[in-house]
Amino acid sequence: MRSAQRAAALVNVLSAGGPDGAKGPDDAEASDSVDGPDAQAVASVTAVLREYGERGALEVTAQDVADLRAVSDRLRDVFTAPGVDAAAARLNRLIAEGCGPVRLTAHGGGTPWHIHLDSDDSAPWAEWFLASSCMALAVLLWDRQRPPGGLCASPRCDTVYVTGGSGTARRYCSPRCATRERVASHRRAKERRNPSG
């Protein structure tokens, strides 16, 4: 679940402006080597990677961000799939086109053993992002037999999210978007009942 949430967070931060148009935080690792909007994008990606457990020196370049954005666009298609069959077909295509064979790694003894689908432990960020995200989203789809995520139903938001467990299907990326849409719907209904004022 955490890897799927990381995938959604990276897709959102790599979208134009990130969720709700927000820009990411400044990051000292990015500011030394890249300037301007590229530095902001590198800092935003680095912040998400840190938030989701990446340790040690992170060497993320502007070119890495461009490559990650291309992968992000492809992963967004999985989150926006209209149903489980479409999500599975999109994931299968991504796995076939961009993932290597399953392998176990402990990153030279630095982590517990775990599965990877990228070519090796020093694979480029974009390859790692595609492989790890596909694996996480595929496991969620397999486990729950429903799409692993969705796109916020608010017309003013293009944030993707990971679906939770059983229960009512989620429609919004956050309580904030859900509340904003409920309030807007209430106002529209009120205006229809009382058009003069």
CSV table of N, CA, C and O in Angstrom, one decimal, residues 87-130:
chain,number,residue,atom,x,y,z
A,87,ALA,N,-8.0,-1.2,-16.0
A,87,ALA,CA,-6.8,-0.9,-15.2
A,87,ALA,C,-5.8,-2.1,-15.3
A,87,ALA,O,-4.6,-1.9,-15.5
A,88,ALA,N,-6.3,-3.3,-15.3
A,88,ALA,CA,-5.5,-4.5,-15.5
A,88,ALA,C,-4.8,-4.5,-16.9
A,88,ALA,O,-3.6,-4.8,-17.0
A,89,ALA,N,-5.5,-4.2,-17.9
A,89,ALA,CA,-5.0,-4.2,-19.3
A,89,ALA,C,-3.9,-3.1,-19.4
A,89,ALA,O,-2.8,-3.4,-20.0
A,90,ARG,N,-4.1,-1.9,-18.8
A,90,ARG,CA,-3.1,-0.9,-18.8
A,90,ARG,C,-1.9,-1.3,-18.0
A,90,ARG,O,-0.7,-1.0,-18.5
A,91,LEU,N,-2.1,-1.9,-16.9
A,91,LEU,CA,-0.9,-2.4,-16.1
A,91,LEU,C,-0.1,-3.5,-16.8
A,91,LEU,O,1.1,-3.4,-16.8
A,92,ASN,N,-0.9,-4.4,-17.4
A,92,ASN,CA,-0.2,-5.5,-18.2
A,92,ASN,C,0.7,-4.9,-19.3
A,92,ASN,O,1.8,-5.3,-19.5
A,93,ARG,N,0.1,-3.9,-20.0
A,93,ARG,CA,0.9,-3.2,-21.1
A,93,ARG,C,2.2,-2.6,-20.5
A,93,ARG,O,3.3,-2.8,-21.1
A,94,LEU,N,2.1,-1.9,-19.4
A,94,LEU,CA,3.2,-1.2,-18.8
A,94,LEU,C,4.3,-2.2,-18.3
A,94,LEU,O,5.5,-2.0,-18.5
A,95,ILE,N,3.8,-3.3,-17.7
A,95,ILE,CA,4.7,-4.3,-17.2
A,95,ILE,C,5.4,-5.0,-18.4
A,95,ILE,O,6.7,-5.1,-18.3
A,96,ALA,N,4.7,-5.3,-19.4
A,96,ALA,CA,5.4,-5.9,-20.6
A,96,ALA,C,6.4,-5.0,-21.3
A,96,ALA,O,7.4,-5.4,-21.7
A,97,GLU,N,6.0,-3.7,-21.4
A,97,GLU,CA,6.9,-2.7,-22.1
A,97,GLU,C,8.1,-2.2,-21.3
A,97,GLU,O,9.1,-1.9,-21.8
A,98,GLY,N,7.9,-2.2,-19.9
A,98,GLY,CA,8.9,-1.5,-19.2
A,98,GLY,C,9.5,-2.1,-18.0
A,98,GLY,O,10.3,-1.5,-17.3
A,99,CYS,N,9.1,-3.3,-17.7
A,99,CYS,CA,9.6,-3.9,-16.5
A,99,CYS,C,10.4,-5.2,-16.8
A,99,CYS,O,10.2,-5.9,-17.8
A,100,GLY,N,11.4,-5.4,-16.0
A,100,GLY,CA,12.3,-6.6,-16.2
A,100,GLY,C,11.7,-7.8,-15.4
A,100,GLY,O,10.6,-7.7,-14.9
A,101,PRO,N,12.5,-8.9,-15.4
A,101,PRO,CA,12.0,-10.1,-14.7
A,101,PRO,C,12.1,-9.8,-13.2
A,101,PRO,O,12.8,-8.9,-12.7
A,102,VAL,N,11.2,-10.5,-12.4
A,102,VAL,CA,11.2,-10.4,-11.0
A,102,VAL,C,12.6,-10.9,-10.4
A,102,VAL,O,13.1,-11.9,-10.8
A,103,ARG,N,13.1,-10.1,-9.5
A,103,ARG,CA,14.3,-10.4,-8.8
A,103,ARG,C,14.2,-10.0,-7.4
A,103,ARG,O,13.5,-9.1,-7.0
A,104,LEU,N,15.0,-10.6,-6.5
A,104,LEU,CA,15.1,-10.3,-5.1
A,104,LEU,C,16.4,-9.4,-4.9
A,104,LEU,O,17.4,-9.7,-5.5
A,105,THR,N,16.3,-8.4,-4.0
A,105,THR,CA,17.5,-7.6,-3.7
A,105,THR,C,17.4,-7.2,-2.2
A,105,THR,O,16.3,-7.1,-1.7
A,106,ALA,N,18.6,-7.0,-1.7
A,106,ALA,CA,18.8,-6.5,-0.3
A,106,ALA,C,19.6,-5.2,-0.4
A,106,ALA,O,20.1,-4.7,0.6
A,107,HIS,N,19.8,-4.7,-1.6
A,107,HIS,CA,20.6,-3.5,-1.9
A,107,HIS,C,22.0,-3.6,-1.2
A,107,HIS,O,22.4,-2.8,-0.4
A,108,GLY,N,22.7,-4.8,-1.4
A,108,GLY,CA,24.0,-5.0,-0.8
A,108,GLY,C,23.9,-5.2,0.7
A,108,GLY,O,24.9,-4.9,1.4
A,109,GLY,N,22.8,-5.6,1.2
A,109,GLY,CA,22.7,-5.8,2.7
A,109,GLY,C,22.2,-4.6,3.4
A,109,GLY,O,22.1,-4.7,4.7
A,110,GLY,N,21.9,-3.5,2.7
A,110,GLY,CA,21.4,-2.3,3.4
A,110,GLY,C,19.9,-2.4,3.7
A,110,GLY,O,19.4,-1.5,4.5
A,111,THR,N,19.1,-3.3,3.2
A,111,THR,CA,17.7,-3.4,3.5
A,111,THR,C,17.3,-4.9,3.6
A,111,THR,O,18.1,-5.8,3.2
A,112,PRO,N,16.1,-5.2,4.1
A,112,PRO,CA,15.7,-6.5,4.1
A,112,PRO,C,15.4,-7.0,2.6
A,112,PRO,O,15.3,-6.1,1.7
A,113,TRP,N,15.4,-8.3,2.3
A,113,TRP,CA,15.2,-8.8,1.0
A,113,TRP,C,13.8,-8.4,0.5
A,113,TRP,O,12.8,-8.4,1.3
A,114,HIS,N,13.7,-7.9,-0.7
A,114,HIS,CA,12.4,-7.6,-1.3
A,114,HIS,C,12.4,-7.7,-2.8
A,114,HIS,O,13.5,-7.8,-3.4
A,115,ILE,N,11.3,-7.7,-3.4
A,115,ILE,CA,11.2,-7.9,-4.9
A,115,ILE,C,11.4,-6.6,-5.6
A,115,ILE,O,10.9,-5.5,-5.2
A,116,HIS,N,12.1,-6.7,-6.8
A,116,HIS,CA,12.2,-5.6,-7.7
A,116,HIS,C,11.8,-6.1,-9.1
A,116,HIS,O,12.0,-7.3,-9.4
A,117,LEU,N,11.4,-5.2,-10.0
A,117,LEU,CA,11.1,-5.5,-11.4
A,117,LEU,C,12.0,-4.7,-12.3
A,117,LEU,O,11.9,-4.8,-13.5
A,118,ASP,N,12.9,-3.8,-11.7
A,118,ASP,CA,13.8,-3.0,-12.5
A,118,ASP,C,15.0,-3.9,-12.9
A,118,ASP,O,15.2,-5.0,-12.3
A,119,SER,N,15.9,-3.4,-13.7
A,119,SER,CA,17.0,-4.2,-14.2
A,119,SER,C,18.1,-4.5,-13.2
A,119,SER,O,18.7,-5.6,-13.2
A,120,ASP,N,18.4,-3.5,-12.3
A,120,ASP,CA,19.3,-3.7,-11.3
A,120,ASP,C,19.2,-2.6,-10.2
A,120,ASP,O,18.5,-1.7,-10.4
A,121,ASP,N,20.0,-2.7,-9.2
A,121,ASP,CA,19.9,-1.8,-8.1
A,121,ASP,C,20.3,-0.4,-8.4
A,121,ASP,O,20.0,0.6,-7.7
A,122,SER,N,21.0,-0.2,-9.5
A,122,SER,CA,21.4,1.1,-10.0
A,122,SER,C,20.7,1.6,-11.2
A,122,SER,O,21.1,2.4,-11.9
A,123,ALA,N,19.5,1.0,-11.4
A,123,ALA,CA,18.6,1.4,-12.5
A,123,ALA,C,18.3,2.9,-12.4
A,123,ALA,O,18.2,3.4,-11.3
A,124,PRO,N,18.1,3.6,-13.6
A,124,PRO,CA,17.7,5.0,-13.5
A,124,PRO,C,16.4,5.2,-12.8
A,124,PRO,O,15.6,4.2,-12.7
A,125,TRP,N,16.2,6.4,-12.2
A,125,TRP,CA,15.0,6.7,-11.4
A,125,TRP,C,13.7,6.3,-12.2
A,125,TRP,O,12.8,5.8,-11.6
A,126,ALA,N,13.6,6.7,-13.5
A,126,ALA,CA,12.4,6.4,-14.2
A,126,ALA,C,12.1,4.9,-14.4
A,126,ALA,O,10.9,4.5,-14.2
A,127,GLU,N,13.1,4.1,-14.6
A,127,GLU,CA,12.9,2.7,-14.7
A,127,GLU,C,12.4,2.1,-13.3
A,127,GLU,O,11.5,1.3,-13.3
A,128,TRP,N,13.1,2.6,-12.2
A,128,TRP,CA,12.7,2.2,-10.9
A,128,TRP,C,11.2,2.6,-10.6
A,128,TRP,O,10.4,1.8,-10.1
A,129,PHE,N,10.9,3.8,-11.0
A,129,PHE,CA,9.5,4.3,-10.7
A,129,PHE,C,8.5,3.5,-11.4
A,129,PHE,O,7.5,3.1,-10.9
A,130,LEU,N,8.7,3.2,-12.7
A,130,LEU,CA,7.8,2.4,-13.5
A,130,LEU,C,7.6,1.0,-12.9
A,130,LEU,O,6.5,0.6,-12.6
